[in-house]
Amino acid sequence: MDLLKVNWGRRKHSLFYYLFLASKQLFPLDLYLFSPNPFRFDQPSSSSRLFDFGRMSQSGVDVPAKGGFSFDLCKRNDMLIQKGLKAPSFLKTGTTIVGLIFKDGVILGADTRATEGPIVADKNCEKIHYMAPNIYCCGAGTAADTEAVTDMVSSQLRLHRYQTGRDSRVITALTLLKKHLFSYQGHVSAALVLGGVDITGPHLHTIYPHGSTDTLPFATMGSGSLAAMSVFEAKYKEGLTRDEGIKLVAEAICSGIFNDLGSGSNVDICVITKGNKEYLRNYMEPNPRTYVSSKGYSFTKKTEVLRTKITPLMERVEITEVGEAMEE
Amino acid sequence: MMDLNLDAPHSMGTTIIGVTYNGGVVLGADSRTSTGMYVANRASDKITQLTDNVYVCRSGSAADSQVVSDYVRYFLHQHTIQLGQPATVKVSANLIRMLAYNNKNMLQTGLIVGGWDKYEGGKIYGIPLGGTVVEQPFAIGGSGSSYLYGFFDQAWKENMTKEEAEQLVVKAVSLAIARDGASGGVVRTFIINSEGVTRNFYPGDKLQLWHEELEPQNSLLDILNAAGPEPMAT
């Protein structure tokens, strides 16, 4: 059946890859570059293809590896860790992110703390990402992964809008995200709350790193999800007004901020209704700086300004209507 | 203390059931999706549509089962167009089996396919881990099914009526929910026959109480919310 010949990011290994693997196993790292390598043996392509529709796997040896993850350095990293080197931790958003459906649309909320292990790396980061004029997405997990995945799907959605000439639908964004995350089998650590209002109505979905999705009237994700969910379970009801909804979302995020160590700082809220969206950045700031120096900031050495030149980065284009179109 | 492990893959602990009766099939499932020890979704819909007349109950890894059913829905849609008439339950089960068997190393999902077509009537096919396909008069699956083997041996009979079959399914799922920690929430049933598909919804607190289960007393949820939430409509 022709339909079954779908390929999922198959990786073909080159000869060089086998040589590299062989050398890593047999020579210490500093000598590897200088020694000739007489060994050649076949390695089974273990996780190269994700979905097999019944054909025998072909081990191509001539095409260089492209796309997908390359786990070559994992052995080297393991060896370094064994020798005592500490791996740098990556920026995670500890996070509390929530979404709920109210009478006229969807409200998304998020905290603003980004952590790097035990350190707060960013006290006021933006976790509500733009996907389309009518669709926004909150992201929890590894900050790089959520940013990259939402940016990628956002541009795919824009191209799709140009092609179809219609507004994007939430379920399109959902399917694009879900397919991407599933094909990386959970290694792209992005847990997302996707919400928006399209022609079919308001929608709210959660997407997990392994690619499963749920459709819910209210949802929470991230390390503070339990704290926020307890607020929602106690107080959510259908048909909330805009103000009630915002108040409930703010309460849920605050519950995450104060009870979860991975979440903190301020509350961001995004309200999406039919034909309109409001991004309320720093809607609430329940954690102001305790001590503010009265002197303010001043830099020690005075910098002398030699010359000032301001270059506008974007030209403003004026469109003037010139009356009626010409008729024949 | 926090060994809730919120990064665990989403799995559906689950109880899923498919039962044939005189004239069609009844599919039933609970609604709990768990990530480690946390209930990620207490009202999920584990019975998904493949075609107008064929539905599948999903269990195991949530991501794997969603992707498999999405692929098979796409293939069946193409197949229906090419064939010119509704796809049969046997074809749907076979397509699922091809995906499940050929990717057995990577997938972790057990499925029960049930539907009605004009050639064979109501049919249930069980497709457990590994990709076997077995046509059965009734099939049970998921972690909660362990508690139902004896129950079905005793309670299932040939040629039940539609009402009897549905009551059997609801009773069975509710018994499994009582004993299995990974199953819970509400009971959803789908009745598929020549007339079409009927969806039913039984909220958890309306189910019969079993041994050592108590009526809720002074429940804060009842006090705070006068009326419970309406069932989600998809």
PDB file of N, CA, C and O in Angstrom, chain A residues 94-144:
ATOM      1  N   GLY A  94      10.692  26.301  35.948  1.00  0.00           N
ATOM      2  CA  GLY A  94      10.032  25.528  36.999  1.00  0.00           C
ATOM      3  C   GLY A  94       8.538  25.573  36.786  1.00  0.00           C
ATOM      4  O   GLY A  94       7.924  24.569  36.500  1.00  0.00           O
ATOM      5  N   THR A  95       8.004  26.724  36.888  1.00  0.00           N
ATOM      6  CA  THR A  95       6.727  27.095  36.285  1.00  0.00           C
ATOM      7  C   THR A  95       5.427  26.657  36.897  1.00  0.00           C
ATOM      8  O   THR A  95       5.264  25.541  37.386  1.00  0.00           O
ATOM      9  N   THR A  96       4.521  27.625  36.835  1.00  0.00           N
ATOM     10  CA  THR A  96       3.100  27.292  36.945  1.00  0.00           C
ATOM     11  C   THR A  96       2.449  27.908  35.730  1.00  0.00           C
ATOM     12  O   THR A  96       2.531  29.108  35.525  1.00  0.00           O
ATOM     13  N   ILE A  97       1.820  27.096  34.895  1.00  0.00           N
ATOM     14  CA  ILE A  97       1.056  27.658  33.776  1.00  0.00           C
ATOM     15  C   ILE A  97      -0.349  27.100  33.826  1.00  0.00           C
ATOM     16  O   ILE A  97      -0.543  25.937  34.166  1.00  0.00           O
ATOM     17  N   VAL A  98      -1.323  27.963  33.518  1.00  0.00           N
ATOM     18  CA  VAL A  98      -2.724  27.534  33.602  1.00  0.00           C
ATOM     19  C   VAL A  98      -3.494  28.080  32.408  1.00  0.00           C
ATOM     20  O   VAL A  98      -3.066  29.020  31.745  1.00  0.00           O
ATOM     21  N   GLY A  99      -4.630  27.460  32.163  1.00  0.00           N
ATOM     22  CA  GLY A  99      -5.537  27.995  31.159  1.00  0.00           C
ATOM     23  C   GLY A  99      -6.947  27.653  31.574  1.00  0.00           C
ATOM     24  O   GLY A  99      -7.171  26.629  32.214  1.00  0.00           O
ATOM     25  N   LEU A 100      -7.899  28.538  31.232  1.00  0.00           N
ATOM     26  CA  LEU A 100      -9.281  28.150  31.455  1.00  0.00           C
ATOM     27  C   LEU A 100     -10.180  28.755  30.397  1.00  0.00           C
ATOM     28  O   LEU A 100      -9.855  29.774  29.803  1.00  0.00           O
ATOM     29  N   ILE A 101     -11.297  28.090  30.179  1.00  0.00           N
ATOM     30  CA  ILE A 101     -12.276  28.566  29.205  1.00  0.00           C
ATOM     31  C   ILE A 101     -13.356  29.301  29.973  1.00  0.00           C
ATOM     32  O   ILE A 101     -13.919  28.766  30.936  1.00  0.00           O
ATOM     33  N   PHE A 102     -13.639  30.537  29.561  1.00  0.00           N
ATOM     34  CA  PHE A 102     -14.708  31.273  30.226  1.00  0.00           C
ATOM     35  C   PHE A 102     -15.791  31.547  29.189  1.00  0.00           C
ATOM     36  O   PHE A 102     -15.769  31.011  28.093  1.00  0.00           O
ATOM     37  N   LYS A 103     -16.718  32.414  29.550  1.00  0.00           N
ATOM     38  CA  LYS A 103     -17.921  32.572  28.719  1.00  0.00           C
ATOM     39  C   LYS A 103     -17.594  32.956  27.284  1.00  0.00           C
ATOM     40  O   LYS A 103     -18.134  32.403  26.343  1.00  0.00           O
ATOM     41  N   ASP A 104     -16.673  33.925  27.117  1.00  0.00           N
ATOM     42  CA  ASP A 104     -16.457  34.446  25.765  1.00  0.00           C
ATOM     43  C   ASP A 104     -15.200  33.926  25.108  1.00  0.00           C
ATOM     44  O   ASP A 104     -14.899  34.303  23.985  1.00  0.00           O
ATOM     45  N   GLY A 105     -14.381  33.133  25.815  1.00  0.00           N
ATOM     46  CA  GLY A 105     -13.125  32.696  25.194  1.00  0.00           C
ATOM     47  C   GLY A 105     -12.235  31.959  26.160  1.00  0.00           C
ATOM     48  O   GLY A 105     -12.695  31.147  26.964  1.00  0.00           O
ATOM     49  N   VAL A 106     -10.934  32.278  26.055  1.00  0.00           N
ATOM     50  CA  VAL A 106      -9.919  31.532  26.803  1.00  0.00           C
ATOM     51  C   VAL A 106      -9.050  32.511  27.586  1.00  0.00           C
ATOM     52  O   VAL A 106      -8.723  33.580  27.078  1.00  0.00           O
ATOM     53  N   ILE A 107      -8.673  32.150  28.808  1.00  0.00           N
ATOM     54  CA  ILE A 107      -7.705  32.952  29.567  1.00  0.00           C
ATOM     55  C   ILE A 107      -6.511  32.066  29.877  1.00  0.00           C
ATOM     56  O   ILE A 107      -6.676  30.965  30.414  1.00  0.00           O
ATOM     57  N   LEU A 108      -5.304  32.531  29.533  1.00  0.00           N
ATOM     58  CA  LEU A 108      -4.086  31.802  29.865  1.00  0.00           C
ATOM     59  C   LEU A 108      -3.320  32.584  30.917  1.00  0.00           C
ATOM     60  O   LEU A 108      -3.340  33.807  30.911  1.00  0.00           O
ATOM     61  N   GLY A 109      -2.643  31.867  31.822  1.00  0.00           N
ATOM     62  CA  GLY A 109      -1.866  32.546  32.848  1.00  0.00           C
ATOM     63  C   GLY A 109      -0.546  31.831  33.056  1.00  0.00           C
ATOM     64  O   GLY A 109      -0.439  30.625  32.830  1.00  0.00           O
ATOM     65  N   ALA A 110       0.478  32.584  33.507  1.00  0.00           N
ATOM     66  CA  ALA A 110       1.777  31.965  33.777  1.00  0.00           C
ATOM     67  C   ALA A 110       2.520  32.788  34.806  1.00  0.00           C
ATOM     68  O   ALA A 110       2.265  33.985  34.956  1.00  0.00           O
ATOM     69  N   ASP A 111       3.455  32.134  35.500  1.00  0.00           N
ATOM     70  CA  ASP A 111       4.336  32.895  36.387  1.00  0.00           C
ATOM     71  C   ASP A 111       5.502  33.389  35.538  1.00  0.00           C
ATOM     72  O   ASP A 111       5.489  33.242  34.312  1.00  0.00           O
ATOM     73  N   THR A 112       6.556  33.985  36.165  1.00  0.00           N
ATOM     74  CA  THR A 112       7.626  34.544  35.334  1.00  0.00           C
ATOM     75  C   THR A 112       9.022  34.184  35.829  1.00  0.00           C
ATOM     76  O   THR A 112       9.969  34.919  35.608  1.00  0.00           O
ATOM     77  N   ARG A 113       9.144  33.028  36.496  1.00  0.00           N
ATOM     78  CA  ARG A 113      10.483  32.683  37.013  1.00  0.00           C
ATOM     79  C   ARG A 113      11.113  31.614  36.145  1.00  0.00           C
ATOM     80  O   ARG A 113      10.486  30.590  35.861  1.00  0.00           O
ATOM     81  N   ALA A 114      12.369  31.835  35.743  1.00  0.00           N
ATOM     82  CA  ALA A 114      13.112  30.803  35.008  1.00  0.00           C
ATOM     83  C   ALA A 114      14.289  30.374  35.865  1.00  0.00           C
ATOM     84  O   ALA A 114      15.075  31.203  36.301  1.00  0.00           O
ATOM     85  N   THR A 115      14.415  29.050  36.126  1.00  0.00           N
ATOM     86  CA  THR A 115      15.441  28.576  37.050  1.00  0.00           C
ATOM     87  C   THR A 115      16.528  27.799  36.329  1.00  0.00           C
ATOM     88  O   THR A 115      16.299  27.185  35.288  1.00  0.00           O
ATOM     89  N   GLU A 116      17.729  27.831  36.910  1.00  0.00           N
ATOM     90  CA  GLU A 116      18.842  27.052  36.384  1.00  0.00           C
ATOM     91  C   GLU A 116      19.337  26.248  37.570  1.00  0.00           C
ATOM     92  O   GLU A 116      20.211  26.687  38.310  1.00  0.00           O
ATOM     93  N   GLY A 117      18.745  25.063  37.786  1.00  0.00           N
ATOM     94  CA  GLY A 117      19.044  24.332  39.007  1.00  0.00           C
ATOM     95  C   GLY A 117      18.413  25.083  40.164  1.00  0.00           C
ATOM     96  O   GLY A 117      17.231  25.378  40.162  1.00  0.00           O
ATOM     97  N   PRO A 118      19.197  25.444  41.202  1.00  0.00           N
ATOM     98  CA  PRO A 118      18.621  26.152  42.338  1.00  0.00           C
ATOM     99  C   PRO A 118      18.628  27.671  42.182  1.00  0.00           C
ATOM    100  O   PRO A 118      18.136  28.385  43.047  1.00  0.00           O
ATOM    101  N   ILE A 119      19.182  28.176  41.068  1.00  0.00           N
ATOM    102  CA  ILE A 119      19.330  29.629  40.909  1.00  0.00           C
ATOM    103  C   ILE A 119      18.203  30.156  40.036  1.00  0.00           C
ATOM    104  O   ILE A 119      17.791  29.513  39.076  1.00  0.00           O
ATOM    105  N   VAL A 120      17.741  31.351  40.371  1.00  0.00           N
ATOM    106  CA  VAL A 120      16.754  31.983  39.501  1.00  0.00           C
ATOM    107  C   VAL A 120      17.515  32.717  38.412  1.00  0.00           C
ATOM    108  O   VAL A 120      18.207  33.699  38.670  1.00  0.00           O
ATOM    109  N   ALA A 121      17.407  32.248  37.197  1.00  0.00           N
ATOM    110  CA  ALA A 121      18.177  32.850  36.113  1.00  0.00           C
ATOM    111  C   ALA A 121      17.490  34.103  35.576  1.00  0.00           C
ATOM    112  O   ALA A 121      18.139  35.070  35.214  1.00  0.00           O
ATOM    113  N   ASP A 122      16.164  34.049  35.497  1.00  0.00           N
ATOM    114  CA  ASP A 122      15.424  35.199  34.967  1.00  0.00           C
ATOM    115  C   ASP A 122      14.229  35.438  35.866  1.00  0.00           C
ATOM    116  O   ASP A 122      13.401  34.557  36.061  1.00  0.00           O
ATOM    117  N   LYS A 123      14.163  36.650  36.447  1.00  0.00           N
ATOM    118  CA  LYS A 123      13.075  36.921  37.384  1.00  0.00           C
ATOM    119  C   LYS A 123      11.810  37.337  36.680  1.00  0.00           C
ATOM    120  O   LYS A 123      10.754  37.392  37.289  1.00  0.00           O
ATOM    121  N   ASN A 124      11.916  37.687  35.400  1.00  0.00           N
ATOM    122  CA  ASN A 124      10.719  38.182  34.722  1.00  0.00           C
ATOM    123  C   ASN A 124      10.714  37.726  33.277  1.00  0.00           C
ATOM    124  O   ASN A 124      10.754  38.537  32.360  1.00  0.00           O
ATOM    125  N   CYS A 125      10.645  36.399  33.085  1.00  0.00           N
ATOM    126  CA  CYS A 125      10.666  35.922  31.708  1.00  0.00           C
ATOM    127  C   CYS A 125       9.236  35.795  31.198  1.00  0.00           C
ATOM    128  O   CYS A 125       8.287  35.819  31.970  1.00  0.00           O
ATOM    129  N   GLU A 126       9.103  35.649  29.887  1.00  0.00           N
ATOM    130  CA  GLU A 126       7.763  35.557  29.286  1.00  0.00           C
ATOM    131  C   GLU A 126       7.479  34.126  28.913  1.00  0.00           C
ATOM    132  O   GLU A 126       8.165  33.546  28.074  1.00  0.00           O
ATOM    133  N   LYS A 127       6.484  33.537  29.549  1.00  0.00           N
ATOM    134  CA  LYS A 127       6.192  32.140  29.258  1.00  0.00           C
ATOM    135  C   LYS A 127       4.974  31.962  28.373  1.00  0.00           C
ATOM    136  O   LYS A 127       4.649  30.829  27.995  1.00  0.00           O
ATOM    137  N   ILE A 128       4.280  33.064  28.083  1.00  0.00           N
ATOM    138  CA  ILE A 128       3.121  32.956  27.199  1.00  0.00           C
ATOM    139  C   ILE A 128       3.606  33.349  25.810  1.00  0.00           C
ATOM    140  O   ILE A 128       3.944  34.503  25.558  1.00  0.00           O
ATOM    141  N   HIS A 129       3.656  32.384  24.913  1.00  0.00           N
ATOM    142  CA  HIS A 129       4.240  32.613  23.600  1.00  0.00           C
ATOM    143  C   HIS A 129       3.161  32.832  22.560  1.00  0.00           C
ATOM    144  O   HIS A 129       2.105  32.203  22.596  1.00  0.00           O
ATOM    145  N   TYR A 130       3.488  33.675  21.595  1.00  0.00           N
ATOM    146  CA  TYR A 130       2.560  33.970  20.509  1.00  0.00           C
ATOM    147  C   TYR A 130       2.593  32.848  19.479  1.00  0.00           C
ATOM    148  O   TYR A 130       3.666  32.408  19.065  1.00  0.00           O
ATOM    149  N   MET A 131       1.440  32.355  19.083  1.00  0.00           N
ATOM    150  CA  MET A 131       1.404  31.358  18.014  1.00  0.00           C
ATOM    151  C   MET A 131       0.725  31.933  16.783  1.00  0.00           C
ATOM    152  O   MET A 131       1.150  31.728  15.657  1.00  0.00           O
ATOM    153  N   ALA A 132      -0.401  32.631  17.004  1.00  0.00           N
ATOM    154  CA  ALA A 132      -1.154  33.237  15.912  1.00  0.00           C
ATOM    155  C   ALA A 132      -1.916  34.395  16.561  1.00  0.00           C
ATOM    156  O   ALA A 132      -1.984  34.458  17.788  1.00  0.00           O
ATOM    157  N   PRO A 133      -2.476  35.294  15.770  1.00  0.00           N
ATOM    158  CA  PRO A 133      -3.196  36.405  16.406  1.00  0.00           C
ATOM    159  C   PRO A 133      -4.286  35.944  17.358  1.00  0.00           C
ATOM    160  O   PRO A 133      -4.602  36.623  18.330  1.00  0.00           O
ATOM    161  N   ASN A 134      -4.819  34.758  17.118  1.00  0.00           N
ATOM    162  CA  ASN A 134      -5.905  34.275  17.974  1.00  0.00           C
ATOM    163  C   ASN A 134      -5.514  33.075  18.811  1.00  0.00           C
ATOM    164  O   ASN A 134      -6.370  32.444  19.440  1.00  0.00           O
ATOM    165  N   ILE A 135      -4.232  32.724  18.835  1.00  0.00           N
ATOM    166  CA  ILE A 135      -3.790  31.527  19.567  1.00  0.00           C
ATOM    167  C   ILE A 135      -2.522  31.854  20.342  1.00  0.00           C
ATOM    168  O   ILE A 135      -1.548  32.351  19.767  1.00  0.00           O
ATOM    169  N   TYR A 136      -2.523  31.553  21.642  1.00  0.00           N
ATOM    170  CA  TYR A 136      -1.313  31.708  22.446  1.00  0.00           C
ATOM    171  C   TYR A 136      -1.004  30.405  23.149  1.00  0.00           C
ATOM    172  O   TYR A 136      -1.895  29.573  23.342  1.00  0.00           O
ATOM    173  N   CYS A 137       0.262  30.239  23.556  1.00  0.00           N
ATOM    174  CA  CYS A 137       0.691  28.960  24.123  1.00  0.00           C
ATOM    175  C   CYS A 137       1.605  29.214  25.306  1.00  0.00           C
ATOM    176  O   CYS A 137       2.603  29.919  25.179  1.00  0.00           O
ATOM    177  N   CYS A 138       1.264  28.654  26.482  1.00  0.00           N
ATOM    178  CA  CYS A 138       2.164  28.746  27.632  1.00  0.00           C
ATOM    179  C   CYS A 138       3.084  27.535  27.619  1.00  0.00           C
ATOM    180  O   CYS A 138       2.646  26.435  27.289  1.00  0.00           O
ATOM    181  N   GLY A 139       4.348  27.737  28.023  1.00  0.00           N
ATOM    182  CA  GLY A 139       5.283  26.624  27.959  1.00  0.00           C
ATOM    183  C   GLY A 139       5.973  26.354  29.277  1.00  0.00           C
ATOM    184  O   GLY A 139       6.469  27.272  29.932  1.00  0.00           O
ATOM    185  N   ALA A 140       6.046  25.081  29.664  1.00  0.00           N
ATOM    186  CA  ALA A 140       6.773  24.652  30.862  1.00  0.00           C
ATOM    187  C   ALA A 140       7.784  23.609  30.453  1.00  0.00           C
ATOM    188  O   ALA A 140       7.605  22.923  29.460  1.00  0.00           O
ATOM    189  N   GLY A 141       8.848  23.459  31.259  1.00  0.00           N
ATOM    190  CA  GLY A 141       9.882  22.483  30.930  1.00  0.00           C
ATOM    191  C   GLY A 141      11.164  23.210  30.587  1.00  0.00           C
ATOM    192  O   GLY A 141      11.452  24.273  31.105  1.00  0.00           O
ATOM    193  N   THR A 142      11.933  22.663  29.695  1.00  0.00           N
ATOM    194  CA  THR A 142      13.185  23.307  29.307  1.00  0.00           C
ATOM    195  C   THR A 142      12.853  24.541  28.475  1.00  0.00           C
ATOM    196  O   THR A 142      12.174  24.446  27.458  1.00  0.00           O
ATOM    197  N   ALA A 143      13.390  25.716  28.920  1.00  0.00           N
ATOM    198  CA  ALA A 143      13.014  26.979  28.274  1.00  0.00           C
ATOM    199  C   ALA A 143      13.364  26.978  26.791  1.00  0.00           C
ATOM    200  O   ALA A 143      12.571  27.429  25.954  1.00  0.00           O
ATOM    201  N   ALA A 144      14.544  26.451  26.453  1.00  0.00           N
ATOM    202  CA  ALA A 144      14.952  26.440  25.043  1.00  0.00           C
ATOM    203  C   ALA A 144      13.989  25.620  24.209  1.00  0.00           C
ATOM    204  O   ALA A 144      13.618  26.012  23.097  1.00  0.00           O
TER     205      ALA A 144
END
